[in-house]
XYZ file of C-alpha atoms in Angstrom:
590
model
C -0.007 -0.065 0.102
C 1.365 3.354 -0.895
C 1.962 6.104 1.745
C -0.866 8.382 0.104
C -3.302 5.375 0.450
C -2.274 4.707 3.979
C -2.846 8.355 5.024
C -6.245 8.282 3.300
C -7.334 5.162 5.410
C -5.992 6.934 8.496
C -7.918 9.965 7.723
C -11.093 7.607 7.212
C -10.456 6.402 10.843
C -10.459 9.845 12.167
C -13.715 10.595 10.538
C -15.234 7.259 11.945
C -13.896 7.980 15.361
C -13.437 11.645 15.982
C -13.016 10.834 19.710
C -9.765 9.033 18.667
C -10.095 6.478 21.448
C -12.465 3.631 20.928
C -13.170 -0.077 21.893
C -14.341 -2.318 18.983
C -13.558 -5.393 17.166
C -11.379 -5.929 14.021
C -14.468 -6.822 12.125
C -16.064 -3.669 13.057
C -13.328 -1.689 11.239
C -13.151 -4.046 8.299
C -16.967 -3.576 7.766
C -16.704 0.259 7.943
C -13.774 0.454 5.696
C -15.148 -2.226 3.173
C -12.135 -4.429 3.556
C -11.148 -7.878 4.620
C -10.118 -8.386 8.152
C -6.706 -9.834 7.002
C -6.140 -6.525 5.056
C -7.408 -4.308 7.883
C -4.731 -6.112 10.272
C -2.004 -5.338 7.855
C -3.116 -1.810 7.558
C -3.305 -1.266 11.407
C 0.257 -2.834 11.616
C 1.764 -0.349 9.245
C 0.030 2.706 10.930
C 1.245 1.489 14.260
C 4.737 1.268 12.864
C 4.452 4.834 11.535
C 3.495 5.838 15.053
C -0.019 7.008 13.931
C -1.940 4.784 16.210
C -1.973 2.012 18.871
C -3.856 -1.143 18.448
C -4.396 -3.484 21.313
C -6.185 -6.524 20.097
C -8.418 -8.220 22.548
C -7.825 -11.863 23.411
C -9.886 -14.484 21.658
C -12.381 -14.403 18.814
C -14.989 -11.679 18.910
C -13.468 -9.854 21.877
C -13.340 -6.012 21.735
C -9.830 -4.383 21.138
C -8.632 -0.930 21.851
C -7.896 1.692 19.173
C -6.021 4.848 19.958
C -5.620 7.359 17.173
C -2.394 9.520 18.236
C -2.586 12.146 15.585
C -5.338 14.586 14.614
C -5.562 15.698 11.010
C -3.370 18.728 11.649
C -0.778 16.681 13.690
C -0.620 14.224 10.874
C -0.034 16.995 8.391
C 2.616 18.676 10.539
C 4.437 15.245 10.965
C 4.580 14.766 7.239
C 5.652 18.335 6.675
C 8.470 17.926 9.380
C 9.747 14.821 7.459
C 9.849 16.835 4.253
C 11.641 19.718 5.872
C 14.370 17.372 7.401
C 14.910 16.133 3.843
C 15.233 19.860 2.550
C 12.072 19.648 0.630
C 10.699 22.971 1.792
C 8.393 23.463 -1.247
C 6.649 20.158 -0.912
C 6.175 20.868 2.672
C 4.533 24.195 1.985
C 2.606 22.815 -0.906
C 1.447 20.117 1.410
C 0.043 22.369 3.996
C -2.298 24.175 1.447
C -4.413 26.666 3.032
C -3.265 25.600 6.438
C 0.247 27.037 5.967
C 0.111 28.741 9.237
C 0.676 25.390 10.888
C 4.208 25.273 9.445
C 5.221 28.446 11.216
C 6.631 26.628 14.257
C 8.333 23.949 12.099
C 9.915 26.554 10.017
C 11.020 28.627 13.002
C 12.715 25.573 14.465
C 14.731 25.130 11.225
C 15.810 28.888 10.832
C 19.128 29.762 12.033
C 22.892 28.916 12.158
C 23.812 25.211 12.211
C 27.275 23.434 12.322
C 27.307 19.747 11.547
C 30.649 18.035 11.170
C 32.349 21.363 10.482
C 29.671 22.193 7.805
C 28.122 25.581 8.708
C 24.747 26.525 7.329
C 22.497 29.663 7.882
C 18.765 29.547 7.154
C 16.985 32.887 7.042
C 13.389 33.844 6.376
C 12.290 35.960 3.392
C 8.868 37.187 2.329
C 9.273 36.788 -1.255
C 10.937 34.694 -3.978
C 13.862 35.889 -6.176
C 13.472 34.356 -9.490
C 15.646 37.073 -11.249
C 19.439 36.976 -10.481
C 20.629 38.364 -13.543
C 22.610 41.612 -13.923
C 21.106 42.647 -17.114
C 17.674 43.248 -15.773
C 16.264 45.828 -13.081
C 17.252 44.533 -9.645
C 15.850 45.264 -6.230
C 18.223 45.687 -3.122
C 18.274 42.120 -2.027
C 18.889 40.583 -5.626
C 21.747 43.311 -5.939
C 23.445 42.005 -2.688
C 23.112 38.408 -3.892
C 24.566 39.101 -7.171
C 27.597 40.397 -5.604
C 27.887 37.066 -3.821
C 27.389 35.196 -7.099
C 29.321 37.105 -9.560
C 32.577 39.090 -9.652
C 33.411 42.423 -11.715
C 36.523 43.760 -13.062
C 36.852 45.758 -10.061
C 34.997 45.968 -6.768
C 34.631 48.506 -4.045
C 36.922 48.238 -0.896
C 34.543 48.268 2.001
C 36.879 50.217 4.084
C 38.242 52.890 1.728
C 35.269 52.977 -0.462
C 37.703 53.111 -3.357
C 37.892 50.579 -6.477
C 40.241 47.622 -5.961
C 41.174 44.626 -7.933
C 38.836 41.733 -8.495
C 38.875 39.829 -11.845
C 41.267 42.372 -13.211
C 44.436 42.275 -11.276
C 45.692 45.492 -12.794
C 44.662 48.308 -15.128
C 45.985 51.484 -16.904
C 44.681 54.271 -18.731
C 46.468 54.452 -21.968
C 44.990 57.837 -22.698
C 41.903 59.484 -21.394
C 39.571 57.440 -23.697
C 41.433 54.163 -23.799
C 41.739 51.734 -20.756
C 43.335 48.257 -20.759
C 42.511 45.671 -18.064
C 44.545 42.505 -17.214
C 42.698 39.553 -16.109
C 43.609 37.028 -13.310
C 44.644 33.686 -14.830
C 43.070 30.551 -13.842
C 39.729 32.015 -12.727
C 36.762 29.490 -13.174
C 33.008 29.843 -13.371
C 30.835 27.705 -11.171
C 30.430 25.214 -13.985
C 34.289 24.741 -14.239
C 34.866 26.676 -17.357
C 37.756 29.158 -17.399
C 37.317 32.906 -17.592
C 38.815 34.382 -20.726
C 38.704 37.969 -22.168
C 35.739 36.933 -24.499
C 33.657 36.717 -21.404
C 34.448 40.259 -20.279
C 33.930 41.699 -23.836
C 30.425 40.042 -23.913
C 29.430 41.329 -20.428
C 30.664 44.892 -20.967
C 28.928 45.116 -24.290
C 25.799 43.989 -22.634
C 26.355 46.810 -20.029
C 26.920 49.452 -22.747
C 23.112 49.103 -23.754
C 22.250 50.839 -20.419
C 22.383 54.675 -19.791
C 25.326 54.492 -17.390
C 27.517 53.002 -19.798
C 26.612 54.514 -23.116
C 30.186 56.082 -23.301
C 31.644 52.453 -23.770
C 32.239 52.898 -27.325
C 33.935 49.539 -27.885
C 35.268 46.713 -25.945
C 37.940 44.580 -27.602
C 39.792 41.477 -26.329
C 43.557 42.495 -26.736
C 44.722 39.082 -25.772
C 43.506 36.057 -24.000
C 43.593 37.601 -20.645
C 43.372 41.379 -21.464
C 40.766 43.651 -22.486
C 40.876 47.125 -24.122
C 37.900 49.643 -23.318
C 37.523 52.537 -25.738
C 35.326 55.493 -24.499
C 33.276 58.092 -26.550
C 33.982 60.577 -23.687
C 36.508 60.564 -20.893
C 35.730 59.002 -17.743
C 38.334 59.168 -14.904
C 36.108 57.262 -12.679
C 35.933 54.219 -14.948
C 37.264 51.790 -12.442
C 34.565 52.665 -9.978
C 31.840 52.620 -12.696
C 32.928 48.906 -13.446
C 32.138 48.040 -9.800
C 28.483 48.735 -10.500
C 26.222 45.586 -10.378
C 25.494 45.913 -14.148
C 29.038 45.406 -15.113
C 29.409 42.014 -13.360
C 30.954 39.507 -15.647
C 28.940 36.611 -16.957
C 29.910 33.625 -19.286
C 30.040 34.894 -22.860
C 27.532 32.287 -23.840
C 25.198 32.803 -20.944
C 22.209 33.759 -23.449
C 22.263 30.192 -24.730
C 22.091 28.662 -21.111
C 18.745 27.512 -20.000
C 17.180 29.177 -16.764
C 20.214 31.284 -16.624
C 18.174 34.184 -15.055
C 17.209 32.172 -12.025
C 20.227 29.749 -11.787
C 23.167 31.941 -12.911
C 26.749 30.815 -13.263
C 29.340 33.307 -12.114
C 32.767 33.490 -10.702
C 31.840 34.760 -7.078
C 32.435 33.066 -3.692
C 28.860 31.548 -3.747
C 26.910 29.471 -6.415
C 23.299 28.884 -6.699
C 22.378 25.267 -5.995
C 18.520 25.773 -6.150
C 16.236 28.550 -6.681
C 12.456 27.809 -6.605
C 9.577 29.990 -5.582
C 9.859 28.766 -2.046
C 13.667 28.318 -1.554
C 16.967 30.068 -2.679
C 20.076 27.892 -1.638
C 23.647 29.097 -2.119
C 26.796 27.171 -1.399
C 30.479 28.216 -1.154
C 32.359 27.863 -4.285
C 35.497 25.840 -3.350
C 37.284 27.038 -6.567
C 36.727 30.726 -6.025
C 39.822 32.591 -7.092
C 39.769 34.547 -3.893
C 39.658 33.538 -0.273
C 36.970 30.728 0.011
C 33.850 31.722 2.004
C 33.723 30.877 5.559
C 30.012 30.067 5.600
C 29.293 26.809 3.743
C 25.696 27.186 2.848
C 22.918 29.826 2.941
C 19.192 28.859 2.614
C 16.734 31.536 2.036
C 13.462 30.093 2.954
C 10.560 31.922 1.212
C 7.455 31.855 3.551
C 4.956 34.453 3.262
C 2.771 32.801 5.957
C 5.553 33.246 8.454
C 5.283 37.061 8.056
C 1.333 37.207 7.736
C 0.488 35.225 10.699
C 3.160 35.609 13.215
C 3.239 38.715 15.383
C 6.926 38.268 16.338
C 9.896 39.003 14.299
C 11.986 36.245 12.932
C 14.688 36.523 15.550
C 12.192 35.331 18.225
C 12.239 32.010 16.603
C 14.708 29.749 18.341
C 15.032 26.097 17.812
C 15.233 23.869 20.856
C 17.886 22.002 19.210
C 21.322 22.513 20.822
C 23.049 22.495 17.412
C 21.089 25.275 15.820
C 21.280 29.096 16.838
C 18.720 31.773 15.977
C 18.622 33.214 12.598
C 20.068 36.490 11.555
C 17.177 38.957 11.424
C 17.321 41.184 8.490
C 15.114 44.223 8.452
C 14.564 47.768 7.400
C 11.608 48.483 9.331
C 8.903 45.927 8.229
C 10.230 45.712 4.660
C 11.478 42.300 4.995
C 8.893 40.858 7.210
C 5.682 41.705 5.372
C 3.636 42.160 8.827
C -0.043 42.573 7.698
C -0.696 43.939 11.234
C 1.645 46.859 11.794
C 0.553 47.081 15.445
C 2.378 43.874 16.113
C 5.852 45.160 15.159
C 8.677 45.492 17.963
C 9.318 48.605 19.587
C 12.757 50.145 18.446
C 15.073 49.083 21.381
C 18.636 48.249 20.068
C 20.308 45.523 22.148
C 23.958 44.411 22.239
C 23.760 41.760 19.525
C 21.659 44.265 17.058
C 23.301 46.767 14.768
C 21.402 49.784 13.639
C 21.939 52.766 11.351
C 19.769 55.017 9.378
C 19.042 53.889 5.912
C 21.218 55.216 3.013
C 18.268 55.882 0.819
C 14.522 55.532 1.564
C 11.204 56.028 0.097
C 10.549 58.786 -2.622
C 7.780 60.178 -4.771
C 8.404 61.111 -8.389
C 6.188 63.428 -10.283
C 5.887 62.213 -13.805
C 6.730 65.144 -16.013
C 4.422 63.876 -18.813
C 1.448 64.548 -16.463
C -0.270 67.779 -16.913
C -0.716 68.183 -13.156
C 2.862 69.084 -12.478
C 3.847 71.352 -15.126
C 4.544 74.335 -12.660
C 6.879 74.157 -9.796
C 4.263 75.563 -7.636
C 2.075 72.531 -8.242
C 4.997 70.126 -7.284
C 5.504 72.456 -4.130
C 1.850 72.090 -3.294
C 2.190 68.214 -3.508
C 5.109 68.296 -1.172
C 2.987 70.389 1.384
C -0.028 67.829 1.150
C 2.021 64.573 0.960
C 4.846 65.738 3.501
C 6.632 63.140 5.400
C 5.391 64.781 8.634
C 1.846 64.393 7.536
C 2.207 60.841 6.552
C 4.502 60.036 9.677
C 1.452 61.419 11.861
C -0.923 58.831 10.499
C 1.516 55.639 10.765
C 0.828 53.300 13.398
C 2.493 54.154 16.801
C 4.801 51.151 16.528
C 5.995 52.123 13.203
C 6.727 55.740 13.677
C 10.030 55.250 15.570
C 11.297 53.273 12.708
C 10.917 55.838 10.036
C 12.806 59.114 9.676
C 11.299 62.139 7.692
C 13.704 62.599 4.698
C 15.292 65.933 3.855
C 17.284 64.498 0.982
C 18.335 61.269 -0.535
C 20.786 60.431 2.308
C 20.087 61.019 6.077
C 23.066 63.533 6.550
C 21.981 65.766 3.618
C 19.606 68.615 3.728
C 18.047 69.865 0.421
C 14.812 71.677 -0.269
C 12.701 73.007 -3.204
C 13.661 76.482 -4.465
C 9.951 77.306 -4.642
C 8.654 77.671 -1.130
C 5.003 78.519 -2.051
C 2.742 75.936 -3.598
C -0.595 76.487 -5.450
C -3.074 73.606 -6.164
C -2.915 72.504 -9.792
C -5.924 73.919 -11.839
C -6.675 70.533 -13.229
C -7.065 69.000 -9.764
C -9.812 71.608 -8.758
C -12.619 70.008 -10.570
C -14.997 67.645 -8.704
C -13.880 63.953 -8.884
C -10.312 64.915 -9.784
C -8.067 61.846 -9.905
C -4.442 61.075 -9.710
C -2.842 57.924 -10.821
C 0.030 56.553 -8.639
C 2.084 53.562 -9.603
C 4.038 51.169 -7.296
C 5.728 47.846 -8.111
C 4.310 44.668 -6.716
C 5.523 42.619 -3.642
C 6.479 45.396 -1.295
C 4.700 45.025 1.825
C 4.968 48.745 3.061
C 3.512 50.222 -0.001
C -0.153 49.467 0.932
C 0.271 51.177 4.295
C 1.824 54.297 2.456
C -0.601 54.548 -0.248
C -3.769 54.154 2.161
C -2.428 57.275 4.099
C -1.749 59.164 0.965
C -5.216 58.365 -0.296
C -6.683 59.739 2.836
C -4.584 62.857 2.759
C -5.519 63.579 -0.861
C -9.129 62.771 -0.172
C -9.217 65.672 2.297
C -8.374 67.788 -0.666
C -11.252 66.354 -2.803
C -8.844 64.227 -4.858
C -9.114 60.560 -5.526
C -5.765 58.697 -5.537
C -5.899 55.567 -7.889
C -3.153 53.061 -6.890
C -1.632 50.980 -9.695
C 0.603 47.833 -9.279
C 3.111 47.101 -11.949
C 5.675 44.480 -12.532
C 9.067 45.721 -11.106
C 10.569 46.051 -14.521
C 7.791 48.149 -15.856
C 8.116 50.354 -12.763
C 11.832 50.684 -13.244
C 11.626 51.637 -16.777
C 8.662 54.037 -16.172
C 6.300 52.416 -18.636
C 2.751 53.249 -18.745
C 0.562 56.401 -17.837
C 0.879 57.786 -14.292
C 0.915 61.090 -12.491
C 3.066 59.954 -9.601
C 5.515 56.970 -8.799
C 6.250 55.594 -5.517
C 9.458 53.913 -4.804
C 12.312 52.982 -2.616
C 16.159 52.866 -2.991
C 19.408 51.855 -1.100
C 22.695 53.219 -1.893
C 25.720 50.988 -1.565
C 29.161 52.406 -0.729
C 30.419 54.755 -1.958
C 26.941 56.329 -1.360
C 27.519 59.703 -2.953
C 28.858 58.220 -6.167
C 25.969 55.690 -6.174
C 23.516 58.500 -5.816
C 24.862 60.065 -8.925
C 24.796 56.597 -10.863
C 21.157 56.207 -9.585
C 20.101 59.715 -10.646
C 21.534 59.580 -14.187
C 21.149 55.787 -14.788
C 17.694 54.766 -13.736
C 15.255 54.864 -16.629
C 12.335 55.808 -14.630
C 14.030 58.822 -13.201
C 15.546 59.882 -16.530
C 12.009 60.494 -17.765
C 11.308 63.291 -15.329
C 13.901 64.621 -13.075
C 15.031 67.203 -15.552
C 11.512 68.024 -16.497
C 12.060 66.311 -19.791
C 14.988 68.556 -20.669
C 17.466 65.938 -22.247
C 20.252 68.370 -22.679
C 20.018 69.150 -18.973
C 20.252 65.417 -18.338
C 23.152 64.940 -20.518
C 25.094 67.832 -18.984
C 24.247 66.424 -15.469
C 25.716 62.902 -16.470
C 28.721 64.648 -18.265
C 29.612 66.636 -15.153
C 29.093 63.648 -12.857
C 31.371 61.330 -14.997
C 34.143 63.888 -15.030
C 33.937 64.433 -11.223
C 33.045 68.063 -11.695
C 29.496 67.464 -10.342
C 29.226 65.407 -7.212
C 26.379 63.210 -6.339
C 25.604 65.776 -3.481
C 25.497 68.690 -5.776
C 23.606 66.871 -8.243
C 21.078 65.878 -5.810
C 20.628 69.474 -4.757
C 19.928 70.487 -8.336
C 17.455 67.692 -8.955
C 15.403 68.329 -5.586
C 15.250 72.051 -6.081
C 12.729 71.674 -8.870
C 10.602 69.124 -6.971
C 10.284 66.492 -9.566
C 11.785 64.056 -7.092
C 10.530 64.243 -3.403
C 12.316 62.231 -0.851
C 9.815 60.796 1.907
C 11.460 58.584 4.604
C 14.608 56.630 5.683
C 14.194 53.603 7.682
C 16.356 52.440 10.656
C 18.275 49.520 9.180
C 18.566 46.625 11.765
C 20.443 43.369 12.027
C 20.332 40.871 14.853
C 23.185 38.625 14.835
C 22.593 34.954 15.457
C 24.052 33.854 18.776
C 27.891 33.799 18.707
C 28.182 34.034 14.959
C 31.266 36.198 13.792
C 31.877 38.376 11.050
C 28.432 39.572 10.567
C 28.145 43.319 9.529
C 25.126 44.991 8.237
C 25.591 46.653 4.826
C 23.685 49.299 3.204
C 21.458 46.827 1.249
C 20.256 45.265 4.586
C 22.264 42.111 4.320
C 25.740 41.062 5.190
C 28.766 39.337 3.580
C 28.129 35.551 3.612
C 31.790 34.796 2.984
C 32.849 36.698 6.141
C 30.514 34.773 8.531
C 31.568 32.047 10.837
C 30.873 30.341 14.075
C 33.613 29.560 16.451
C 34.468 25.916 16.881
C 32.679 24.241 19.729
C 29.842 26.976 19.677
C 27.258 24.487 18.275
C 27.456 20.751 18.592
């Protein structure tokens, strides 16, 4: 008899005997299940071996026996789910639970955290959404950006201490003149599939990057040798080594377009390789042939479990396994962004402890006025919007538990202060008519947007204006496709923050449609000055924010709770930490 058939028979017993303890004969069960007594005896023996029930046969023919059913329907489901989780089959376990996925919360909580077994260290962390796109060529959110830097390498990378570019795949480079650079590749570097990195891979990757606004001045990229590449520019860029640290310039295999499922199961040269990526689990493993220092953490499992966030009123760090060989998970959070709490009142009060790291977010929420909308053609109209949807007005309506986690923004970075150059605002004439309506676009799968847009709708309703909220795919939102009056978004700037602010302002397609009011020459001048280093990211921000097309809203408090005695965990600007630097002292976990 198959396992599924046995489970069906057990459930039939539960329906027949809901009290779960009964005295009866073997013949009674056989009649009710329409089976022979011999078959029922075998079935009961198998169920007893599985631990589902206890059968104490009476002595002699016709004597009553005792049947004790150990598991309710829910308990049986949990046992089966636990067995699947022990095998690492998280997807099957969650699928098994169906509409009772809240029953898995305790089991998943017990499996989250840091575990060391036979010197093999693994970390399981919860996350509220899958990450099917791990491809540098496409628009990326902050978590994907962090993961790509664990999976891929670039010609250069940013030194986290000095915030300057340093050698990565290129061990040396030189500017032959202001428009001609040569990069020399490390020999013996291998991709995760064992193939060797050669200059053709770099050429294909940089030509791919040249299609994006930040890299349009890459006039040509040529292999000058098996392990050397020449980059010719259409305009000078003294910061080219820093530009090549950008996630869009990460190096892929030259033939990656012909590889199936490359977007979800990419092949890179970084310290971690993708072992599995499903809608319910992303599993990374240290790459033993990494050309740098091999990662200290052997495995990272990112468990995708929306029910975990939707039904539990405690943050993930409260989930501690009773097992002695497993320590609590790292709790990653920028306010509620990574927890997806449906009830904001259940959020923890801001109270940093010894094992937590906190700092104001380098970035945050922003509102963008679409320059194609007739509502924002005057600066006074944009100033009026800033007054109605001010960070202070929104903060006042946030749940009390959320308010300490959000900081009203005066600019794109928390220590910058910029303002509009038009202090007085006037309501747009087109929004004075009855039933006036504004369209605001957000991207899908962001838990805080609903809370924000509800407040914005209420504030505009007081002005007699209806706010229509539209959800778009992230790629559609990133590129600014579709008709909208307003765009709501969030951004996080890696180090060096000021340079990355400039890269974001001049490189993101959505912003490029509006921050200059549609003045393409102004946008080109900004990008030229930023590339040459004559216009800093801070100065560029001041010019952009002065006209009010872009309006910062909030910074979060970034928080990370380290799992027990784990070492090397340091919160970065993207709300994660470097897996390769994380380790557990010997003897900490058994």
